[in-house]
């Protein structure tokens, strides 16, 4: 049982798109809100797939919040205005993406080492009326104390909440969680704080709340992709896992125009995280499949093995 705690589903780039979010909510549930993977501007315009994914018509989940990748003010305002035109009134700002191709361009967690650029970004976002913001961030890019130069800047945008993953961007998803810094962040941040990072079970949620009683919520990303039934263990059945998979496969087959190869690559990317405790032989067969016909056979065998 989860103690009195709001549970939010974090964005996982390339996985938790609208198809995954809707299927997860319908089949498993347990989350109080869902956050979309970051939207970004490329070649002067917003990616069409990002617009489609953030559309209210594409999302049937409760409390959906789109996210923008922190970037140059002009691009940020372009995305905020597009989301506002869709009817979104709360937008999440990504200051947490740890991947070097993003971070080394002063985006995601890479922006945390440039507080003046964060200040400029926040001030520009305030120019758009009728929009509220939240922030998802790391402790820093290459120094776990870089957040200390950022926390005072929150007053510019008065965020509805700040989600903190207690690692640096350079750590990506490896190494120790820097929980002492997390405690200091909680003490210094005057806005609701959401904990994010390595949540793998309901017991871990409860322990986190006990360790940090002042947190406002917990946000879970990779843990829910690995086991979509984590929040509702009674729904951890082979039939439910199979239904999630089949809904995604059918949605991507309709969406993608690249034939079997594109669909196969898309589905294999799901299995980089999905059900990591399934039999290794079955997972290996899925990853080795060279056609959708072979892939479907391997997947059916995996779900059959779970029934046994």
PDB file of C-alpha atoms in Angstrom, residues 99-305:
ATOM      1  CA  UNK A  99      22.579  12.810 -22.481  1.00  0.00           C
ATOM      2  CA  UNK A 100      25.733  14.568 -23.761  1.00  0.00           C
ATOM      3  CA  UNK A 101      24.410  15.374 -27.282  1.00  0.00           C
ATOM      4  CA  UNK A 102      21.715  17.434 -25.534  1.00  0.00           C
ATOM      5  CA  UNK A 103      23.574  18.681 -22.460  1.00  0.00           C
ATOM      6  CA  UNK A 104      26.688  19.859 -24.281  1.00  0.00           C
ATOM      7  CA  UNK A 105      24.514  22.266 -26.270  1.00  0.00           C
ATOM      8  CA  UNK A 106      23.418  24.103 -23.087  1.00  0.00           C
ATOM      9  CA  UNK A 107      20.171  22.148 -22.869  1.00  0.00           C
ATOM     10  CA  UNK A 108      18.699  19.832 -20.250  1.00  0.00           C
ATOM     11  CA  UNK A 109      21.025  19.335 -17.294  1.00  0.00           C
ATOM     12  CA  UNK A 110      23.816  20.987 -19.276  1.00  0.00           C
ATOM     13  CA  UNK A 111      22.123  24.349 -18.768  1.00  0.00           C
ATOM     14  CA  UNK A 112      22.505  24.112 -14.982  1.00  0.00           C
ATOM     15  CA  UNK A 113      26.143  25.232 -15.173  1.00  0.00           C
ATOM     16  CA  UNK A 114      25.049  28.526 -16.749  1.00  0.00           C
ATOM     17  CA  UNK A 115      22.775  30.282 -14.236  1.00  0.00           C
ATOM     18  CA  UNK A 116      22.714  33.494 -16.277  1.00  0.00           C
ATOM     19  CA  UNK A 117      21.279  31.574 -19.233  1.00  0.00           C
ATOM     20  CA  UNK A 118      18.682  29.955 -16.940  1.00  0.00           C
ATOM     21  CA  UNK A 119      17.733  33.421 -15.672  1.00  0.00           C
ATOM     22  CA  UNK A 120      17.331  34.707 -19.241  1.00  0.00           C
ATOM     23  CA  UNK A 121      15.223  31.681 -20.172  1.00  0.00           C
ATOM     24  CA  UNK A 122      12.949  32.052 -17.148  1.00  0.00           C
ATOM     25  CA  UNK A 123      12.447  35.771 -17.743  1.00  0.00           C
ATOM     26  CA  UNK A 124      11.511  35.182 -21.368  1.00  0.00           C
ATOM     27  CA  UNK A 125       8.983  32.482 -20.424  1.00  0.00           C
ATOM     28  CA  UNK A 126       7.256  34.912 -18.089  1.00  0.00           C
ATOM     29  CA  UNK A 127       6.370  37.041 -21.100  1.00  0.00           C
ATOM     30  CA  UNK A 128       3.729  34.505 -22.147  1.00  0.00           C
ATOM     31  CA  UNK A 129       0.532  35.196 -20.243  1.00  0.00           C
ATOM     32  CA  UNK A 130      -1.840  32.519 -18.995  1.00  0.00           C
ATOM     33  CA  UNK A 131       0.778  29.770 -18.632  1.00  0.00           C
ATOM     34  CA  UNK A 132       2.191  28.216 -15.452  1.00  0.00           C
ATOM     35  CA  UNK A 133       5.404  26.222 -15.246  1.00  0.00           C
ATOM     36  CA  UNK A 134       6.988  23.341 -13.415  1.00  0.00           C
ATOM     37  CA  UNK A 135      10.650  22.287 -13.589  1.00  0.00           C
ATOM     38  CA  UNK A 136      12.317  18.887 -13.826  1.00  0.00           C
ATOM     39  CA  UNK A 137      16.047  18.983 -13.104  1.00  0.00           C
ATOM     40  CA  UNK A 138      19.226  17.331 -11.869  1.00  0.00           C
ATOM     41  CA  UNK A 139      21.460  18.638  -9.067  1.00  0.00           C
ATOM     42  CA  UNK A 140      23.835  19.939 -11.715  1.00  0.00           C
ATOM     43  CA  UNK A 141      25.704  18.939 -14.843  1.00  0.00           C
ATOM     44  CA  UNK A 142      29.181  18.094 -13.528  1.00  0.00           C
ATOM     45  CA  UNK A 143      28.920  19.452  -9.979  1.00  0.00           C
ATOM     46  CA  UNK A 144      26.226  18.371  -7.520  1.00  0.00           C
ATOM     47  CA  UNK A 145      26.158  21.837  -5.977  1.00  0.00           C
ATOM     48  CA  UNK A 146      25.280  23.738  -9.179  1.00  0.00           C
ATOM     49  CA  UNK A 147      21.601  23.740  -8.178  1.00  0.00           C
ATOM     50  CA  UNK A 148      22.501  26.245  -5.459  1.00  0.00           C
ATOM     51  CA  UNK A 149      22.947  28.923  -8.130  1.00  0.00           C
ATOM     52  CA  UNK A 150      19.601  27.973  -9.711  1.00  0.00           C
ATOM     53  CA  UNK A 151      17.227  27.617  -6.761  1.00  0.00           C
ATOM     54  CA  UNK A 152      16.929  31.372  -6.209  1.00  0.00           C
ATOM     55  CA  UNK A 153      15.916  31.858  -9.846  1.00  0.00           C
ATOM     56  CA  UNK A 154      12.693  29.902  -9.341  1.00  0.00           C
ATOM     57  CA  UNK A 155      11.089  33.063  -7.984  1.00  0.00           C
ATOM     58  CA  UNK A 156      11.096  34.402 -11.553  1.00  0.00           C
ATOM     59  CA  UNK A 157       8.621  31.764 -12.760  1.00  0.00           C
ATOM     60  CA  UNK A 158       7.102  30.691  -9.392  1.00  0.00           C
ATOM     61  CA  UNK A 159       6.886  27.022 -10.443  1.00  0.00           C
ATOM     62  CA  UNK A 160       3.960  24.861  -9.417  1.00  0.00           C
ATOM     63  CA  UNK A 161       6.544  22.199  -8.467  1.00  0.00           C
ATOM     64  CA  UNK A 162      10.204  21.304  -8.931  1.00  0.00           C
ATOM     65  CA  UNK A 163      11.107  17.690  -9.653  1.00  0.00           C
ATOM     66  CA  UNK A 164      14.649  16.779  -8.646  1.00  0.00           C
ATOM     67  CA  UNK A 165      16.667  13.724  -9.654  1.00  0.00           C
ATOM     68  CA  UNK A 166      19.499  13.640  -7.094  1.00  0.00           C
ATOM     69  CA  UNK A 167      22.343  12.958  -9.504  1.00  0.00           C
ATOM     70  CA  UNK A 168      24.415  15.131 -11.818  1.00  0.00           C
ATOM     71  CA  UNK A 169      23.880  14.976 -15.555  1.00  0.00           C
ATOM     72  CA  UNK A 170      27.329  13.437 -16.057  1.00  0.00           C
ATOM     73  CA  UNK A 171      26.279  10.508 -13.870  1.00  0.00           C
ATOM     74  CA  UNK A 172      23.356   9.846 -16.218  1.00  0.00           C
ATOM     75  CA  UNK A 173      21.601   6.888 -14.513  1.00  0.00           C
ATOM     76  CA  UNK A 174      24.661   5.402 -12.808  1.00  0.00           C
ATOM     77  CA  UNK A 175      26.402   5.937  -9.509  1.00  0.00           C
ATOM     78  CA  UNK A 176      25.078   6.845  -6.096  1.00  0.00           C
ATOM     79  CA  UNK A 177      22.048   9.010  -5.535  1.00  0.00           C
ATOM     80  CA  UNK A 178      23.315  12.136  -3.783  1.00  0.00           C
ATOM     81  CA  UNK A 179      20.750  12.168  -1.007  1.00  0.00           C
ATOM     82  CA  UNK A 180      22.551  14.636   1.243  1.00  0.00           C
ATOM     83  CA  UNK A 181      22.302  17.228  -1.527  1.00  0.00           C
ATOM     84  CA  UNK A 182      18.648  16.249  -1.962  1.00  0.00           C
ATOM     85  CA  UNK A 183      18.053  17.092   1.692  1.00  0.00           C
ATOM     86  CA  UNK A 184      19.759  20.454   1.286  1.00  0.00           C
ATOM     87  CA  UNK A 185      17.687  21.168  -1.815  1.00  0.00           C
ATOM     88  CA  UNK A 186      14.476  20.482   0.088  1.00  0.00           C
ATOM     89  CA  UNK A 187      15.568  22.853   2.833  1.00  0.00           C
ATOM     90  CA  UNK A 188      16.325  25.681   0.406  1.00  0.00           C
ATOM     91  CA  UNK A 189      13.546  25.308  -2.173  1.00  0.00           C
ATOM     92  CA  UNK A 190      10.394  27.282  -1.317  1.00  0.00           C
ATOM     93  CA  UNK A 191       8.226  25.463  -3.871  1.00  0.00           C
ATOM     94  CA  UNK A 192       6.686  21.954  -3.805  1.00  0.00           C
ATOM     95  CA  UNK A 193       9.431  19.385  -4.441  1.00  0.00           C
ATOM     96  CA  UNK A 194       8.915  16.081  -6.248  1.00  0.00           C
ATOM     97  CA  UNK A 195      11.425  13.239  -5.849  1.00  0.00           C
ATOM     98  CA  UNK A 196      12.561  11.337  -8.951  1.00  0.00           C
ATOM     99  CA  UNK A 197      15.201   8.639  -9.228  1.00  0.00           C
ATOM    100  CA  UNK A 198      15.529   4.832  -9.096  1.00  0.00           C
ATOM    101  CA  UNK A 199      12.046   4.138  -7.715  1.00  0.00           C
ATOM    102  CA  UNK A 200      11.487   0.428  -8.330  1.00  0.00           C
ATOM    103  CA  UNK A 201       8.726  -0.595  -5.897  1.00  0.00           C
ATOM    104  CA  UNK A 202       5.907   0.594  -3.666  1.00  0.00           C
ATOM    105  CA  UNK A 203       8.137  -0.124  -0.669  1.00  0.00           C
ATOM    106  CA  UNK A 204      10.755   2.229  -2.108  1.00  0.00           C
ATOM    107  CA  UNK A 205       8.115   4.951  -2.525  1.00  0.00           C
ATOM    108  CA  UNK A 206       7.180   4.624   1.131  1.00  0.00           C
ATOM    109  CA  UNK A 207      10.824   4.620   2.268  1.00  0.00           C
ATOM    110  CA  UNK A 208      11.474   7.757   0.225  1.00  0.00           C
ATOM    111  CA  UNK A 209       8.537   9.511   1.875  1.00  0.00           C
ATOM    112  CA  UNK A 210       9.823   8.466   5.294  1.00  0.00           C
ATOM    113  CA  UNK A 211      13.318   9.743   4.483  1.00  0.00           C
ATOM    114  CA  UNK A 212      12.055  12.999   2.946  1.00  0.00           C
ATOM    115  CA  UNK A 213       8.685  13.706   4.592  1.00  0.00           C
ATOM    116  CA  UNK A 214       8.515  17.178   3.057  1.00  0.00           C
ATOM    117  CA  UNK A 215       8.368  15.995  -0.556  1.00  0.00           C
ATOM    118  CA  UNK A 216       5.121  16.755  -2.354  1.00  0.00           C
ATOM    119  CA  UNK A 217       5.098  13.730  -4.687  1.00  0.00           C
ATOM    120  CA  UNK A 218       7.182  10.999  -6.295  1.00  0.00           C
ATOM    121  CA  UNK A 219       7.797  10.833 -10.039  1.00  0.00           C
ATOM    122  CA  UNK A 220       8.623   7.454 -11.605  1.00  0.00           C
ATOM    123  CA  UNK A 221       9.862   6.865 -15.146  1.00  0.00           C
ATOM    124  CA  UNK A 222      12.116   3.926 -15.939  1.00  0.00           C
ATOM    125  CA  UNK A 223      10.670   1.864 -13.080  1.00  0.00           C
ATOM    126  CA  UNK A 224       7.184   2.006 -14.598  1.00  0.00           C
ATOM    127  CA  UNK A 225       8.478   1.178 -18.063  1.00  0.00           C
ATOM    128  CA  UNK A 226      10.244  -1.863 -16.629  1.00  0.00           C
ATOM    129  CA  UNK A 227       7.173  -2.995 -14.692  1.00  0.00           C
ATOM    130  CA  UNK A 228       3.995  -1.114 -15.660  1.00  0.00           C
ATOM    131  CA  UNK A 229       2.155  -2.883 -12.798  1.00  0.00           C
ATOM    132  CA  UNK A 230       4.507  -1.537 -10.125  1.00  0.00           C
ATOM    133  CA  UNK A 231       1.852   0.736  -8.630  1.00  0.00           C
ATOM    134  CA  UNK A 232      -0.878  -1.924  -8.800  1.00  0.00           C
ATOM    135  CA  UNK A 233       0.829  -5.294  -8.184  1.00  0.00           C
ATOM    136  CA  UNK A 234      -2.478  -7.154  -8.400  1.00  0.00           C
ATOM    137  CA  UNK A 235      -2.512  -6.287 -12.118  1.00  0.00           C
ATOM    138  CA  UNK A 236       0.891  -7.865 -12.786  1.00  0.00           C
ATOM    139  CA  UNK A 237      -0.481 -10.619 -15.021  1.00  0.00           C
ATOM    140  CA  UNK A 238       0.869 -11.978 -18.322  1.00  0.00           C
ATOM    141  CA  UNK A 239      -2.423 -11.026 -19.986  1.00  0.00           C
ATOM    142  CA  UNK A 240      -2.077  -7.387 -18.936  1.00  0.00           C
ATOM    143  CA  UNK A 241       1.566  -7.154 -20.003  1.00  0.00           C
ATOM    144  CA  UNK A 242       0.629  -8.760 -23.314  1.00  0.00           C
ATOM    145  CA  UNK A 243      -2.262  -6.324 -23.804  1.00  0.00           C
ATOM    146  CA  UNK A 244       0.037  -3.339 -23.244  1.00  0.00           C
ATOM    147  CA  UNK A 245       2.540  -4.720 -25.730  1.00  0.00           C
ATOM    148  CA  UNK A 246      -0.079  -5.495 -28.366  1.00  0.00           C
ATOM    149  CA  UNK A 247      -1.694  -2.071 -28.096  1.00  0.00           C
ATOM    150  CA  UNK A 248       1.678  -0.433 -28.641  1.00  0.00           C
ATOM    151  CA  UNK A 249       2.591  -2.703 -31.549  1.00  0.00           C
ATOM    152  CA  UNK A 250      -0.741  -2.077 -33.278  1.00  0.00           C
ATOM    153  CA  UNK A 251      -0.539   1.692 -32.718  1.00  0.00           C
ATOM    154  CA  UNK A 252       3.008   1.906 -34.093  1.00  0.00           C
ATOM    155  CA  UNK A 253       2.153  -0.308 -37.059  1.00  0.00           C
ATOM    156  CA  UNK A 254      -0.571   2.194 -37.982  1.00  0.00           C
ATOM    157  CA  UNK A 255       1.617   5.217 -37.290  1.00  0.00           C
ATOM    158  CA  UNK A 256       4.883   4.221 -38.958  1.00  0.00           C
ATOM    159  CA  UNK A 257       5.343   4.127 -42.713  1.00  0.00           C
ATOM    160  CA  UNK A 258       8.722   2.444 -42.832  1.00  0.00           C
ATOM    161  CA  UNK A 259       7.557  -1.143 -43.191  1.00  0.00           C
ATOM    162  CA  UNK A 260       8.604  -4.047 -41.015  1.00  0.00           C
ATOM    163  CA  UNK A 261      12.106  -2.762 -40.282  1.00  0.00           C
ATOM    164  CA  UNK A 262      10.987   0.531 -38.751  1.00  0.00           C
ATOM    165  CA  UNK A 263       8.293  -1.170 -36.674  1.00  0.00           C
ATOM    166  CA  UNK A 264      10.732  -3.862 -35.569  1.00  0.00           C
ATOM    167  CA  UNK A 265      13.281  -1.277 -34.390  1.00  0.00           C
ATOM    168  CA  UNK A 266      10.578   0.660 -32.544  1.00  0.00           C
ATOM    169  CA  UNK A 267       9.324  -2.414 -30.696  1.00  0.00           C
ATOM    170  CA  UNK A 268      12.820  -3.620 -29.860  1.00  0.00           C
ATOM    171  CA  UNK A 269      13.538  -0.252 -28.229  1.00  0.00           C
ATOM    172  CA  UNK A 270      10.684  -0.965 -25.793  1.00  0.00           C
ATOM    173  CA  UNK A 271      12.362  -4.208 -24.739  1.00  0.00           C
ATOM    174  CA  UNK A 272      15.525  -2.342 -23.751  1.00  0.00           C
ATOM    175  CA  UNK A 273      13.617  -1.647 -20.504  1.00  0.00           C
ATOM    176  CA  UNK A 274      10.352  -3.611 -20.519  1.00  0.00           C
ATOM    177  CA  UNK A 275      10.151  -6.690 -18.237  1.00  0.00           C
ATOM    178  CA  UNK A 276      13.907  -7.051 -17.558  1.00  0.00           C
ATOM    179  CA  UNK A 277      13.263  -9.992 -15.195  1.00  0.00           C
ATOM    180  CA  UNK A 278      11.609 -12.082 -17.937  1.00  0.00           C
ATOM    181  CA  UNK A 279      13.510 -15.253 -18.964  1.00  0.00           C
ATOM    182  CA  UNK A 280      16.793 -14.245 -20.565  1.00  0.00           C
ATOM    183  CA  UNK A 281      16.431 -16.735 -23.402  1.00  0.00           C
ATOM    184  CA  UNK A 282      13.081 -15.253 -24.390  1.00  0.00           C
ATOM    185  CA  UNK A 283      14.395 -11.679 -24.233  1.00  0.00           C
ATOM    186  CA  UNK A 284      17.406 -12.646 -26.324  1.00  0.00           C
ATOM    187  CA  UNK A 285      15.145 -14.178 -28.988  1.00  0.00           C
ATOM    188  CA  UNK A 286      13.180 -10.923 -29.226  1.00  0.00           C
ATOM    189  CA  UNK A 287      16.323  -8.851 -29.629  1.00  0.00           C
ATOM    190  CA  UNK A 288      17.689 -11.218 -32.312  1.00  0.00           C
ATOM    191  CA  UNK A 289      14.468 -11.299 -34.365  1.00  0.00           C
ATOM    192  CA  UNK A 290      15.144 -10.203 -37.965  1.00  0.00           C
ATOM    193  CA  UNK A 291      11.538  -9.777 -39.073  1.00  0.00           C
ATOM    194  CA  UNK A 292       8.181  -8.954 -37.519  1.00  0.00           C
ATOM    195  CA  UNK A 293       7.063 -12.541 -38.103  1.00  0.00           C
ATOM    196  CA  UNK A 294       9.983 -13.841 -36.031  1.00  0.00           C
ATOM    197  CA  UNK A 295       9.528 -11.058 -33.512  1.00  0.00           C
ATOM    198  CA  UNK A 296       5.870 -11.949 -32.935  1.00  0.00           C
ATOM    199  CA  UNK A 297       6.753 -15.600 -32.403  1.00  0.00           C
ATOM    200  CA  UNK A 298       9.439 -14.653 -29.863  1.00  0.00           C
ATOM    201  CA  UNK A 299       7.087 -12.302 -28.016  1.00  0.00           C
ATOM    202  CA  UNK A 300       4.322 -14.906 -27.856  1.00  0.00           C
ATOM    203  CA  UNK A 301       6.787 -17.420 -26.451  1.00  0.00           C
ATOM    204  CA  UNK A 302       7.899 -14.921 -23.804  1.00  0.00           C
ATOM    205  CA  UNK A 303       4.354 -14.254 -22.600  1.00  0.00           C
ATOM    206  CA  UNK A 304       3.605 -17.977 -22.647  1.00  0.00           C
ATOM    207  CA  UNK A 305       6.663 -18.569 -20.439  1.00  0.00           C
TER     208      UNK A 305
END
